[in-house]
Amino acid sequence: KRPVAMAVQRTFSILKPDVTRRNLTGAVNARIEAAGLRIIAQKRVHMTRAQAETFYGVHRERPFFGELVEMMTAAPVVVQVLEGEDAILAYRAVMGATNPEKADAGTIRKDFAISMGENSVHGSDAPETAAQEIAQWFAGNEIVG
Ligand code: RTP
Ligand code: MG
């Protein structure tokens, strides 16, 4: 019998301003690595308004859009590419629910997030958005798998 193919996948991650401001980059990275995800690209950037508006363009019409862009540009973030088996779903599982009050015990958002807005991490929601988001932030030679 042929073995079932391993679905190694990449996802895009952001450690949001509430993480860098509180010096929790290493603590969050420890959770990512403990979940079996490999950080194959990483850099610290201070997003411009235009970059944040592009990144969250899908939410442009939402009532929280202005607040979201303000929050994402208020301090540096760490952008990352994570690799692992079913990385997109695996990362969203360790992130926890968008609203930290609803996040499961042991998730990053349950343990670190401040609020629905300042919820510590972003993770891509599908393979297409992961590819788009990675391409917005990393050149191919910055990703070392
Ligand atoms: P993300 O895109 O950052 O990984 O988070 P998500 O999928 O869990 O949540 P999404 O619905 O895509 O919302 C994107 C980000 O917008 C902020 N938000 N604020 N105040 C609010 O009601 C509200 N709702 C969403 C959060 O920072 C959320 O992660
Ligand atoms: Mg989202």
Short mmCIF file of C-alpha atoms and ligand atoms in Angstrom, two decimals:
data_model
loop_
_atom_site.label_atom_id
_atom_site.label_comp_id
_atom_site.label_asym_id
_atom_site.label_seq_id
_atom_site.Cartn_x
_atom_site.Cartn_y
_atom_site.Cartn_z
CA LYS A 1 0.00 0.00 0.00
CA ARG A 2 1.08 3.54 -0.70
CA PRO A 3 1.41 5.68 2.44
CA VAL A 4 -1.00 8.63 2.76
CA ALA A 5 0.75 11.77 1.50
CA MET A 6 1.84 14.14 4.26
CA ALA A 7 0.16 17.51 3.75
CA VAL A 8 3.04 19.85 4.55
CA GLN A 9 1.72 23.36 4.21
CA ARG A 10 2.73 26.98 4.84
CA THR A 11 0.79 29.68 6.60
CA PHE A 12 1.36 33.37 7.25
CA SER A 13 1.47 34.62 10.84
CA ILE A 14 1.64 38.02 12.52
CA LEU A 15 2.58 38.63 16.14
CA LYS A 16 0.52 41.78 16.65
CA PRO A 17 1.52 45.05 18.40
CA ASP A 18 0.17 43.89 21.78
CA VAL A 19 2.77 41.08 21.67
CA THR A 20 5.81 43.19 20.73
CA ARG A 21 4.80 45.96 23.17
CA ARG A 22 4.69 43.51 26.10
CA ASN A 23 7.90 41.74 25.01
CA LEU A 24 6.09 38.44 24.45
CA THR A 25 7.61 37.54 21.06
CA GLY A 26 9.61 34.63 22.47
CA ALA A 27 6.73 33.37 24.60
CA VAL A 28 4.40 33.25 21.59
CA ASN A 29 7.09 31.67 19.39
CA ALA A 30 7.52 28.96 22.03
CA ARG A 31 3.80 28.10 21.68
CA ILE A 32 4.14 28.02 17.88
CA GLU A 33 7.11 25.66 18.03
CA ALA A 34 5.53 23.48 20.72
CA ALA A 35 2.60 22.98 18.32
CA GLY A 36 5.03 21.43 15.82
CA LEU A 37 5.13 24.44 13.50
CA ARG A 38 8.48 25.56 12.11
CA ILE A 39 9.26 29.30 11.74
CA ILE A 40 10.85 29.31 8.26
CA ALA A 41 10.82 33.12 7.79
CA GLN A 42 10.53 35.96 10.29
CA LYS A 43 11.07 39.70 10.46
CA ARG A 44 10.05 42.63 12.60
CA VAL A 45 8.34 45.47 10.72
CA HIS A 46 6.39 48.61 11.54
CA MET A 47 3.43 48.46 9.14
CA THR A 48 2.46 51.58 7.25
CA ARG A 49 -1.20 52.53 7.06
CA ALA A 50 -1.23 51.54 3.36
CA GLN A 51 0.27 48.11 4.15
CA ALA A 52 -2.29 47.46 6.92
CA GLU A 53 -5.18 48.59 4.70
CA THR A 54 -4.02 46.27 1.92
CA PHE A 55 -3.48 43.38 4.31
CA TYR A 56 -6.93 43.70 5.89
CA GLY A 57 -8.66 44.85 2.65
CA VAL A 58 -11.31 42.13 2.99
CA HIS A 59 -12.55 43.92 6.15
CA ARG A 60 -12.65 47.41 4.56
CA GLU A 61 -16.45 47.77 4.99
CA ARG A 62 -16.55 46.44 8.57
CA PRO A 63 -17.25 48.84 11.44
CA PHE A 64 -13.98 47.87 13.17
CA PHE A 65 -11.76 48.52 10.10
CA GLY A 66 -10.47 51.95 11.19
CA GLU A 67 -9.71 50.71 14.69
CA LEU A 68 -8.01 47.61 13.26
CA VAL A 69 -5.68 49.65 11.01
CA GLU A 70 -4.86 52.02 13.91
CA MET A 71 -4.04 49.05 16.16
CA MET A 72 -1.88 47.24 13.57
CA THR A 73 0.20 50.38 12.86
CA ALA A 74 0.57 51.54 16.47
CA ALA A 75 3.74 49.52 17.17
CA PRO A 76 5.99 47.01 15.39
CA VAL A 77 4.77 43.53 14.52
CA VAL A 78 6.59 40.29 13.69
CA VAL A 79 5.60 38.72 10.38
CA GLN A 80 6.34 35.04 9.88
CA VAL A 81 5.95 32.08 7.57
CA LEU A 82 5.14 28.86 9.45
CA GLU A 83 5.52 25.41 7.95
CA GLY A 84 4.13 22.10 9.13
CA GLU A 85 1.56 19.44 8.56
CA ASP A 86 -1.81 21.13 7.90
CA ALA A 87 -0.15 24.36 9.06
CA ILE A 88 -3.16 26.60 8.37
CA LEU A 89 -5.56 24.65 10.59
CA ALA A 90 -2.85 23.66 13.08
CA TYR A 91 -1.94 27.31 13.66
CA ARG A 92 -5.56 28.45 13.95
CA ALA A 93 -6.08 25.72 16.56
CA VAL A 94 -3.17 26.94 18.70
CA MET A 95 -4.22 30.61 18.16
CA GLY A 96 -7.72 30.05 19.58
CA ALA A 97 -10.95 31.95 18.84
CA THR A 98 -10.85 35.57 17.61
CA ASN A 99 -12.54 36.67 20.84
CA PRO A 100 -10.12 35.63 23.63
CA GLU A 101 -13.02 35.18 26.06
CA LYS A 102 -14.24 32.36 23.81
CA ALA A 103 -10.81 30.84 23.18
CA ASP A 104 -10.04 27.34 24.49
CA ALA A 105 -7.68 26.82 27.42
CA GLY A 106 -4.04 26.56 26.40
CA THR A 107 -4.41 28.65 23.23
CA ILE A 108 -2.29 31.74 22.52
CA ARG A 109 -5.28 34.08 22.54
CA LYS A 110 -6.68 32.62 25.77
CA ASP A 111 -3.37 33.08 27.53
CA PHE A 112 -2.05 36.34 25.98
CA ALA A 113 -4.76 38.33 24.16
CA ILE A 114 -6.11 41.55 25.65
CA SER A 115 -9.36 41.92 23.68
CA MET A 116 -11.17 41.05 20.43
CA GLY A 117 -9.04 43.65 18.63
CA GLU A 118 -5.75 43.21 20.47
CA ASN A 119 -5.82 39.47 20.07
CA SER A 120 -2.07 38.84 19.78
CA VAL A 121 -1.85 36.84 16.55
CA HIS A 122 -3.01 36.56 12.96
CA GLY A 123 -3.04 33.33 10.97
CA SER A 124 -4.17 32.78 7.37
CA ASP A 125 -7.58 31.19 6.92
CA ALA A 126 -7.09 29.26 3.62
CA PRO A 127 -4.34 28.17 1.20
CA GLU A 128 -5.16 31.00 -1.26
CA THR A 129 -5.00 33.74 1.39
CA ALA A 130 -1.85 32.19 2.87
CA ALA A 131 -0.09 32.41 -0.52
CA GLN A 132 -1.26 36.02 -1.02
CA GLU A 133 -0.25 37.12 2.46
CA ILE A 134 3.17 35.45 2.27
CA ALA A 135 3.78 37.18 -1.08
CA GLN A 136 2.85 40.58 0.41
CA TRP A 137 5.53 40.32 3.10
CA PHE A 138 8.34 38.02 1.93
CA ALA A 139 10.55 37.61 -1.10
CA GLY A 140 11.13 33.99 -2.08
CA ASN A 141 14.77 34.05 -0.92
CA GLU A 142 13.74 35.20 2.60
CA ILE A 143 11.87 31.93 3.17
CA VAL A 144 14.17 29.07 4.13
CA GLY A 145 12.23 25.82 4.49
P1 RTP B 1 -6.94 37.24 11.95
O1 RTP B 1 -7.52 37.50 10.57
O2 RTP B 1 -6.23 38.45 12.53
O3 RTP B 1 -6.13 35.98 12.02
O4 RTP B 1 -8.15 36.97 12.95
P2 RTP B 1 -9.49 36.17 12.71
O5 RTP B 1 -9.50 35.50 11.37
O6 RTP B 1 -9.68 35.32 13.93
O7 RTP B 1 -10.55 37.33 12.73
P3 RTP B 1 -11.16 38.19 11.52
O8 RTP B 1 -12.64 38.07 11.57
O9 RTP B 1 -10.45 37.89 10.24
O10 RTP B 1 -10.80 39.68 12.00
C1 RTP B 1 -9.51 40.20 11.77
C2 RTP B 1 -9.04 40.95 12.99
O11 RTP B 1 -9.83 42.13 13.17
C3 RTP B 1 -9.93 42.40 14.56
N1 RTP B 1 -11.33 42.41 14.94
N2 RTP B 1 -11.86 43.31 15.74
N3 RTP B 1 -13.63 44.79 17.37
C4 RTP B 1 -14.09 43.75 16.67
O12 RTP B 1 -15.26 43.43 16.68
C5 RTP B 1 -13.15 43.01 15.86
N4 RTP B 1 -13.43 41.93 15.13
C6 RTP B 1 -12.29 41.56 14.55
C7 RTP B 1 -9.17 41.33 15.30
O13 RTP B 1 -7.84 41.81 15.54
C8 RTP B 1 -9.18 40.19 14.30
O14 RTP B 1 -8.13 39.30 14.54
MG MG B 2 -9.04 36.49 9.50
#
